[in-house]
Short mmCIF file of C-alpha atoms in Angstrom, two decimals:
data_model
loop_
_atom_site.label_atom_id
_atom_site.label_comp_id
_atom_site.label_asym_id
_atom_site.label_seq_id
_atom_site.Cartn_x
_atom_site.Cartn_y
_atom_site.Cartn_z
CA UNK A 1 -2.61 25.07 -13.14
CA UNK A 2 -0.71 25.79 -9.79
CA UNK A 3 -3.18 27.17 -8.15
CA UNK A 4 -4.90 24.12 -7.48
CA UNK A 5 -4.90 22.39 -3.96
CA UNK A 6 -3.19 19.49 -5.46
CA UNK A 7 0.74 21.25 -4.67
CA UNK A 8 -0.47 23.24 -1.55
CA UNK A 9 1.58 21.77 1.71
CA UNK A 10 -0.07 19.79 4.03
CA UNK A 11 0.58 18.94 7.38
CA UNK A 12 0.33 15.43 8.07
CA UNK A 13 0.50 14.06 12.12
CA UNK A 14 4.43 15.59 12.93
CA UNK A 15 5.69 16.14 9.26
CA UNK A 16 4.33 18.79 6.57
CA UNK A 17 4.21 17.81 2.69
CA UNK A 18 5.49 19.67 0.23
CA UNK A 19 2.03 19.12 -1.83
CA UNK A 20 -0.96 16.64 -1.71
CA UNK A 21 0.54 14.31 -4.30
CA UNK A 22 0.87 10.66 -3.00
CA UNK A 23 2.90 8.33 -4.74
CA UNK A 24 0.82 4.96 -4.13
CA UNK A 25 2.52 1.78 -3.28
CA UNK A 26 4.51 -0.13 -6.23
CA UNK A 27 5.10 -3.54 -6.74
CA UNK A 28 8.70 -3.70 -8.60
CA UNK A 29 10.02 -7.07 -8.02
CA UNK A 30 12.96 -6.17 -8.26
CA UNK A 31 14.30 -7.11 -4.94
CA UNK A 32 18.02 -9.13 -4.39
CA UNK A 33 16.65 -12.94 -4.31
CA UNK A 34 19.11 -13.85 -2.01
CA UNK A 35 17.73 -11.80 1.33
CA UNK A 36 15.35 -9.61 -0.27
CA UNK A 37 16.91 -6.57 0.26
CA UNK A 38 15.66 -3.35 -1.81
CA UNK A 39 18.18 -3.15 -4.48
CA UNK A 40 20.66 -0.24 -5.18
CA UNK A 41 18.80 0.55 -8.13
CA UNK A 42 15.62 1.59 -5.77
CA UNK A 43 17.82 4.13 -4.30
CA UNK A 44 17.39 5.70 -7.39
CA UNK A 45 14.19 4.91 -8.08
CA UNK A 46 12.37 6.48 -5.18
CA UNK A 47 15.17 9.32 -5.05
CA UNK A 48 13.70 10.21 -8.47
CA UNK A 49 10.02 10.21 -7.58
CA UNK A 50 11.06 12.68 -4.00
CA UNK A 51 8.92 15.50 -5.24
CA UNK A 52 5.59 13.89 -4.32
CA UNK A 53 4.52 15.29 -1.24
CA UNK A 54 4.32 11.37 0.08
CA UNK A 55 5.89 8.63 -0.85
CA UNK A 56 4.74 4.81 0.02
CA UNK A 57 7.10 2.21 -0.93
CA UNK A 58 5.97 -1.41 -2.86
CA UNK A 59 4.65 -3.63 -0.27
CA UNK A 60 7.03 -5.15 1.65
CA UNK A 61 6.25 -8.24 3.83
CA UNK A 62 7.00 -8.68 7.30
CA UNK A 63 8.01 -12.26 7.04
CA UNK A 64 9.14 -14.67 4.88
CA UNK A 65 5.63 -16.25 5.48
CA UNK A 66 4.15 -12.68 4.32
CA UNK A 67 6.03 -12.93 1.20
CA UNK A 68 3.41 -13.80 -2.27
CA UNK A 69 5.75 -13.17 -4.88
CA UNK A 70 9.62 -13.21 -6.28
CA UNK A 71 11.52 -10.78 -5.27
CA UNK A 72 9.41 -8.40 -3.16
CA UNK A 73 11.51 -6.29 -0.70
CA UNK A 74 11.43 -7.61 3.25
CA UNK A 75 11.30 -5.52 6.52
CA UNK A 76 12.34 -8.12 8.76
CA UNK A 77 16.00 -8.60 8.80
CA UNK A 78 18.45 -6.40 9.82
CA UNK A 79 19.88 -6.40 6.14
CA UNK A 80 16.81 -5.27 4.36
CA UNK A 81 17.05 -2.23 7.45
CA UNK A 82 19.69 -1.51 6.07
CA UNK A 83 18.68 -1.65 2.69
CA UNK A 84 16.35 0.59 2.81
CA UNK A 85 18.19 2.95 4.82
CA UNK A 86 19.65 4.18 1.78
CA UNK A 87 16.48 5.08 0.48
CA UNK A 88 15.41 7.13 3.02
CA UNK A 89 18.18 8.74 3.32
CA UNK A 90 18.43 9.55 -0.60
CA UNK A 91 14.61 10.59 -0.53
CA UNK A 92 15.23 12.82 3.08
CA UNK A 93 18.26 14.16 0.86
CA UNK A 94 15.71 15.26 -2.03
CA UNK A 95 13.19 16.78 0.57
CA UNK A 96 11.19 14.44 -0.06
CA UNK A 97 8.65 11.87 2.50
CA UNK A 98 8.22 8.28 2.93
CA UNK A 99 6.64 5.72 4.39
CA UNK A 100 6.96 1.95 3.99
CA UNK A 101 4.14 -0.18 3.57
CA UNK A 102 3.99 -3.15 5.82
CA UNK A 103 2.42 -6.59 4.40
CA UNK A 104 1.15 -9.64 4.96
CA UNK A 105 -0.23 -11.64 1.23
CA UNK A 106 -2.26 -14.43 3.58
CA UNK A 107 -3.26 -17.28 0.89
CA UNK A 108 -2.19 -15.26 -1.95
CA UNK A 109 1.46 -17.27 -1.92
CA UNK A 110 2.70 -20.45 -2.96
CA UNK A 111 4.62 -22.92 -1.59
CA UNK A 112 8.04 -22.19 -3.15
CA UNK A 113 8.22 -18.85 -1.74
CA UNK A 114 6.92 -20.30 2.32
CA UNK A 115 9.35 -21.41 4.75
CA UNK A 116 10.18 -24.62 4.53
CA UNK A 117 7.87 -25.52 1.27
CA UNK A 118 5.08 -25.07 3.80
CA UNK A 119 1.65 -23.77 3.01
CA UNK A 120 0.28 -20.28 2.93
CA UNK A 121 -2.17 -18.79 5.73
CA UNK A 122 -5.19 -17.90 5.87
CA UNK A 123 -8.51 -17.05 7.80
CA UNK A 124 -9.60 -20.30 6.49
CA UNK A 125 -8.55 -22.98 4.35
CA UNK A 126 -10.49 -21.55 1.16
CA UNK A 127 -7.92 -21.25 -1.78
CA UNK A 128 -7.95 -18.09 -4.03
CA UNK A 129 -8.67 -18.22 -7.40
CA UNK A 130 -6.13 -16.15 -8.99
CA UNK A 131 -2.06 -16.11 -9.78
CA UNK A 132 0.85 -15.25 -8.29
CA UNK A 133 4.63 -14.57 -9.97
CA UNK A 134 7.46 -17.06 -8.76
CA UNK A 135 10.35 -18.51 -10.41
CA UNK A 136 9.81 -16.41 -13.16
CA UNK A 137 6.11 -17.43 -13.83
CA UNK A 138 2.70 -17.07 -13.01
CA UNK A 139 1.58 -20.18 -11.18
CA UNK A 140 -1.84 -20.92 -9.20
CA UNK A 141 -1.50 -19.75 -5.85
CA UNK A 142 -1.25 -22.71 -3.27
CA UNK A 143 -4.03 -24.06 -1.28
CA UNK A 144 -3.49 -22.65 2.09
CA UNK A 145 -4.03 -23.57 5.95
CA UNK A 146 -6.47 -21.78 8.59
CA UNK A 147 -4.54 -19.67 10.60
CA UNK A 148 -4.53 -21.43 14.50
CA UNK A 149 -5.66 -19.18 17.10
CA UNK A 150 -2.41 -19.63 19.13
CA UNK A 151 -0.30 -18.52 15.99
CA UNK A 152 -2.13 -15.26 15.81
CA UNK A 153 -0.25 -13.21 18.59
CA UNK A 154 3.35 -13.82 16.10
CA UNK A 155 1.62 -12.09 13.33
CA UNK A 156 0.57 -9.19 14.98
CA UNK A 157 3.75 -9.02 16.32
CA UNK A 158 5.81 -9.14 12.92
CA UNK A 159 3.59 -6.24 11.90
CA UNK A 160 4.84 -4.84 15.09
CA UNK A 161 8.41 -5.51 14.45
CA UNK A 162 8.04 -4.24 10.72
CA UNK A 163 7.22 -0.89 12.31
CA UNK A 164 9.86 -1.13 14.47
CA UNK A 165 12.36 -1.67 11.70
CA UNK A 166 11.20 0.71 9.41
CA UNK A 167 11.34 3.67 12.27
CA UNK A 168 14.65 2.39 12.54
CA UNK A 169 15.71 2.58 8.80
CA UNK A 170 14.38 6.40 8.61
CA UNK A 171 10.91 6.07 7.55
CA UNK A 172 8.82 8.80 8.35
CA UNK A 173 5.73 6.57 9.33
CA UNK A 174 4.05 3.33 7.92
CA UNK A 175 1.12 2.16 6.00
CA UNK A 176 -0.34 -0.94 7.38
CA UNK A 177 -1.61 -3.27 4.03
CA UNK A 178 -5.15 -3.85 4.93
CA UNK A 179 -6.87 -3.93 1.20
CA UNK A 180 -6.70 -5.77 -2.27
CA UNK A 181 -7.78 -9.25 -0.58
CA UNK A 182 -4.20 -10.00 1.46
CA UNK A 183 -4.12 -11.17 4.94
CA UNK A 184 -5.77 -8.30 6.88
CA UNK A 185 -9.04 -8.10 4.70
CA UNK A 186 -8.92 -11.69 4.04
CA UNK A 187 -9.59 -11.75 7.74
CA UNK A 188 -12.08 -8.95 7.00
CA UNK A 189 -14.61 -10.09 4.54
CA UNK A 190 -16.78 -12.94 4.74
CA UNK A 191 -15.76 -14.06 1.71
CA UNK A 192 -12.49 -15.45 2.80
CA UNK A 193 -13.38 -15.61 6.54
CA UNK A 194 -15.35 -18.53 7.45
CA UNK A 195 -14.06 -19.28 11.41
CA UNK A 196 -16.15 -19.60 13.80
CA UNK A 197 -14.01 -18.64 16.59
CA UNK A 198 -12.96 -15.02 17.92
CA UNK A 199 -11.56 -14.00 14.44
CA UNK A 200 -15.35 -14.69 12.83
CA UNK A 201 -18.48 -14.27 12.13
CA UNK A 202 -19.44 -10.82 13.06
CA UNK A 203 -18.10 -7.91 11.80
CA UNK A 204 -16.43 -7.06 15.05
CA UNK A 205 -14.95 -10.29 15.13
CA UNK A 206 -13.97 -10.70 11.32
CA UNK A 207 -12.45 -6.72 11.65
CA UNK A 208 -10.58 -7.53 14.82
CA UNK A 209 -6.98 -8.95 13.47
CA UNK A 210 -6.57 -5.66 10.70
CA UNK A 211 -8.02 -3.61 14.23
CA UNK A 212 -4.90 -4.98 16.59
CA UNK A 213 -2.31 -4.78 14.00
CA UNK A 214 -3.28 -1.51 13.87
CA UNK A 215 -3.11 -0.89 17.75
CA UNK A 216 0.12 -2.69 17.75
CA UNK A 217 1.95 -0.92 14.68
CA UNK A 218 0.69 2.72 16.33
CA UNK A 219 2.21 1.44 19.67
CA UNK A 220 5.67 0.78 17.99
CA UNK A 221 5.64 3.96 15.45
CA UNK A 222 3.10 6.08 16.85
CA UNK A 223 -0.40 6.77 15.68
CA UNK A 224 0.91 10.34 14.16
CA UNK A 225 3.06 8.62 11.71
CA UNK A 226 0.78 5.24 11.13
CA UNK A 227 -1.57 5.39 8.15
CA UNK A 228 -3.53 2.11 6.66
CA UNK A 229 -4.91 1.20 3.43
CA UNK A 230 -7.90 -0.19 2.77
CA UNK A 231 -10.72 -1.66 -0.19
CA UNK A 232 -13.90 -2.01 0.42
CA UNK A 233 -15.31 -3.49 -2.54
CA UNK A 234 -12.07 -4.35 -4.70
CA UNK A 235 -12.58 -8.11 -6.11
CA UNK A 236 -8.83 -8.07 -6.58
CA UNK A 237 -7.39 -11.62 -5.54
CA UNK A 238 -10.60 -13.25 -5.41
CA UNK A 239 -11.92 -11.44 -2.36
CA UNK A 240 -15.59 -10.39 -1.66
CA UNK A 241 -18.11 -9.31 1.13
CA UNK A 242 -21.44 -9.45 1.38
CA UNK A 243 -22.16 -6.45 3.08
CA UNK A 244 -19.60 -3.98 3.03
CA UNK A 245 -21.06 -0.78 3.88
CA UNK A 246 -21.66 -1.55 7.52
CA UNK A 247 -18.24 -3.55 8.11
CA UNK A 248 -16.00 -1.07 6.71
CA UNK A 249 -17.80 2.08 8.76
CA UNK A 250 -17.25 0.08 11.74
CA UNK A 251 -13.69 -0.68 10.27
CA UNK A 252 -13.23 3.44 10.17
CA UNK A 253 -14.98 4.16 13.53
CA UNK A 254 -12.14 1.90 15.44
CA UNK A 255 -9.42 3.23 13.33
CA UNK A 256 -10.57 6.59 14.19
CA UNK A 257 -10.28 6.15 18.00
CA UNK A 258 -6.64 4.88 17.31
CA UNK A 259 -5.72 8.09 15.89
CA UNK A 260 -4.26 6.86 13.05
CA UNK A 261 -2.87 9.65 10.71
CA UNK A 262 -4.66 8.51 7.74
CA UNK A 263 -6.61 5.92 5.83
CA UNK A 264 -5.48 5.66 2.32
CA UNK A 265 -8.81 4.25 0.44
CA UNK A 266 -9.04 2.57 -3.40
CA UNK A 267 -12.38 3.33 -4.11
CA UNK A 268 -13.81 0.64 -6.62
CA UNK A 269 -12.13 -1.97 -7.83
CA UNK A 270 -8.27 -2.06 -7.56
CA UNK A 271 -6.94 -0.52 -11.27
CA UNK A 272 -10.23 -1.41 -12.91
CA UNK A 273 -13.84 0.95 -12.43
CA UNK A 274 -14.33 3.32 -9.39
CA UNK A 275 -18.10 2.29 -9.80
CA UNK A 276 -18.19 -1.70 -9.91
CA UNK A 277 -19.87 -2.07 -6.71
CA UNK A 278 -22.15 0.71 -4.89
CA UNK A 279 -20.81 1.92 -1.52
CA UNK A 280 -20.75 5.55 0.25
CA UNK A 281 -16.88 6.85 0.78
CA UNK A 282 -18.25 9.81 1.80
CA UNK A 283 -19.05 8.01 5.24
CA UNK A 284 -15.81 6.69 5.63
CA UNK A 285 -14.66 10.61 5.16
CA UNK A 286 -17.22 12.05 7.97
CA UNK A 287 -15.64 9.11 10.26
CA UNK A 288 -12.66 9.63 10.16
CA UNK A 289 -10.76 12.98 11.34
CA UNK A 290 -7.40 12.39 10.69
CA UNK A 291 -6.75 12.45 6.56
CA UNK A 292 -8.15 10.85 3.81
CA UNK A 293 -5.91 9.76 1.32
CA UNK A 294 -8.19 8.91 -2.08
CA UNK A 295 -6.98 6.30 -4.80
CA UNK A 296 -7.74 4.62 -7.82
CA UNK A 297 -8.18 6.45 -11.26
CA UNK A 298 -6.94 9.38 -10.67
CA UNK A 299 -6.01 12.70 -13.11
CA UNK A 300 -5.84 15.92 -12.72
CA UNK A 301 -8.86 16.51 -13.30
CA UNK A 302 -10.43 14.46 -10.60
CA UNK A 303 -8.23 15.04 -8.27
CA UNK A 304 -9.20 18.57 -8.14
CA UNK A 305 -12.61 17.73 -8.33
CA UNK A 306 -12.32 16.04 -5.36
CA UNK A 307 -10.00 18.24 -3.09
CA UNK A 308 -12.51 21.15 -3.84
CA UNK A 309 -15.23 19.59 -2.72
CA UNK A 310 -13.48 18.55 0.40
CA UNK A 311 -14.16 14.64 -0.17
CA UNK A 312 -10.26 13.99 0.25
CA UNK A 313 -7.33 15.97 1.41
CA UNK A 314 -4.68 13.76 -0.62
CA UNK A 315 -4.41 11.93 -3.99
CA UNK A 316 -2.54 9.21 -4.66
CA UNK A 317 -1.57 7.90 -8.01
CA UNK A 318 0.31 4.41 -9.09
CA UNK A 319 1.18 3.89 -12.40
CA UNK A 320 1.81 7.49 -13.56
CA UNK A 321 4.53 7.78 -11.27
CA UNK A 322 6.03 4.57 -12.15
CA UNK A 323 6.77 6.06 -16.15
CA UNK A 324 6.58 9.88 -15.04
CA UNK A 325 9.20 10.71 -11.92
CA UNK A 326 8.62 14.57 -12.01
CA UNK A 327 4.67 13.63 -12.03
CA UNK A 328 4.03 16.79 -9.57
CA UNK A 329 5.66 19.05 -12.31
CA UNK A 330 4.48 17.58 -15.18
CA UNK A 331 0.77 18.42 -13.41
CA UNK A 332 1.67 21.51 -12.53
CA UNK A 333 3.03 22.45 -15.73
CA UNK A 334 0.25 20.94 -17.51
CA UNK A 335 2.66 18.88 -20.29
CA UNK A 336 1.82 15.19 -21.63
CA UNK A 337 2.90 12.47 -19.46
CA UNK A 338 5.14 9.88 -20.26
CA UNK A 339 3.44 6.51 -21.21
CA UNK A 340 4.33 3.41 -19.19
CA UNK A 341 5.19 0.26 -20.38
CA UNK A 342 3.50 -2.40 -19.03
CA UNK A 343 5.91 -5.30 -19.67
CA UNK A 344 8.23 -3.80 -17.70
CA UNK A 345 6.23 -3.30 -14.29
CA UNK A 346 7.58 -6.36 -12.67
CA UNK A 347 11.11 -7.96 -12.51
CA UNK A 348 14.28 -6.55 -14.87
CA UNK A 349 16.32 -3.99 -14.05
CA UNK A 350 16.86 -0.10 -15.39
CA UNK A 351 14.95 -0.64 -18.03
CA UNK A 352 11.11 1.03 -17.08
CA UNK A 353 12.60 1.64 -13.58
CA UNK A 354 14.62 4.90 -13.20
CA UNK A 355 15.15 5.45 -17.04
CA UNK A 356 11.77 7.24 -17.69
CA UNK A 357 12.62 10.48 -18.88
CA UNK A 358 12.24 13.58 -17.03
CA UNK A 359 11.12 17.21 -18.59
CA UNK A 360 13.92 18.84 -17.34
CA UNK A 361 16.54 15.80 -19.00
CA UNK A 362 14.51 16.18 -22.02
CA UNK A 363 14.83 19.89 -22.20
CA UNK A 364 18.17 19.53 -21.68
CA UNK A 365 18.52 17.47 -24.06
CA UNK A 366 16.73 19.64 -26.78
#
């Protein structure tokens, strides 16, 4: 089993990985309420998970505006730098990579997590249907607001300052949020996206605010160490297009030009079927020359599939990480995996966080 591509290095923009094992972005909720700072406990957490050859961290917002559900970390205030200093120092520690990933939910929010009760933002005022977590719950997410044209500029720059901060707390590069129907492809897809100023109607238009965050975020952390994820036909949070082929090539095309170290892509629908809607990912690969980072369904199996036949150069894989820490040697190894448990994804505290066990505690054990 080690022979496969999956745990050769790779050299990504300045920094090589130790294999081609990404560890896809997390939601935990399991941030400190009172200035949602990462909590000691994710020291441990990611520390575990350091063999993947890249690590992205849970969404994190860069506002309080940004923010769609309890207790999701921040990357805004010089306390949740801080915060997640730790990590990146435990994970650095481990030999290990990370990046943050920088977000903005748009209308999927509610009013009890917005600044001052307000509403959440949006391309337009079209509410999701769908749910968000808050106050321990799953409530309707709130009707939001269209976006103004002069408040525009202050989002691209939090995205800007989230860089910023995260270079700042040790991150080895960011992952701008762009998919699963938040802000960026809200913005994108004509689903959401009904303006009829600069930020809409064509595809150049509707692609333009996920296109400057981009330009800004590479700006602050570099292009080399700036990766972006996107979706092109997930329905997750009530998002659609009618045409995504053509928007998301021209989508790839710009972030090509930026020289953005990778574009980390869920092909199908977002933990559901790879095949729900037809589209060619194979175009989005001969677009872009940086790397391809594929996601969504992943095994072994498929991963090497797909590394052989050169249609991705990394994998990335979500849940199995969250129950399996030494995922990369349980692959390589070939050994069951550990099951996750579902009801302890989001909120709580050791329990289905860092006390998965690993083989090496369980041989030691034995």
């Amino acid at each position: 089993m080690s022979q496969s591509k999956l745990f050769e290095p790779f050299k990504l923009g300045p920094i090589t990985l130790a294999n081609r094992v990404v560890m896809a972005p997390l939601t935990r909720n399991r941030a400190v309420p009172s200035g949602m700072v990462p909590s000691p406990l994710a020291i441990e957490y990611y520390g575990q998970r350091a063999s993947a050859g890249l690590l992205i961290t849970e969404a994190s917002q860069v506002s309080q505006q940004g923010q769609g559900y309890q207790d999701t970390p921040g990357i805004y205030s010089k306390e949740q730098v801080a915060g997640w200093r730790k990590i990146t120092d435990r994970v650095h520690e481990r030999g290990g990579r990370i990046f943050i990933q920088l977000w903005h939910v748009g209308r999927i929010s509610h009013v009890a997590l917005q600044p001052d009760g307000g509403q959440p933002v949006a391309p337009s005022a079209i509410r999701a249907k769908g749910r968000t977590f808050v106050n321990g719950t799953f409530a309707d997410t709130s009707e939001p607001r269209a976006l103004e044209l002069a408040e525009i500029p202050g989002i691209i720059d939090d995205f800007r300052r989230g860089a910023e901060n995260a270079i700042a707390a040790g991150f080895d590069g960011v992952e701008i949020h762009g998919a699963n129907g938040y802000l960026l492809d809200q913005f994108a897809k004509d689903g959401a996206n009904k303006r009829t100023d600069a930020y809409g109607g064509s595809i150049e238009n509707r692609a333009r605010l996920m296109l400057e965050v981009s330009k800004a975020v590479a700006a602050a952390a570099g292009p080399e160490r700036t990766g972006i994820r996107i979706s092109p036909v997930t329905p997750a949070n009530d998002i659609s297009d009618s045409d995504p082929q053509p928007l998301f090539d021209y989508i790839v095309d710009q972030l090509n030009a930026l020289k953005l170290t990778y574009i980390h892509v869920i092909e199908g629908a977002t933990g559901g079927p790879r095949d729900n809607a037809p589209f060619d990912y194979a175009s989005l690969r001969k677009r872009f020359k940086q790397a391809y980072v594929a996601n969504n369904g992943y095994d072994y199996e498929l991963a090497n599939r797909q590394l052989d036949a050169n249609a991705a150069d990394l994998i990335a894989f979500g849940k199995p990480f969250i129950s399996n820490p030494d995922l990369v040697e349980r692959l390589k190894q070939g050994v069951p995996l550990n099951a996750w448990d579902k009801n302890t994804f989001y909120g709580g505290g050791v329990k289905g966080y860092t006390d998965y066990p690993t083989l090496a505690g369980t041989q030691a054990a034995e």
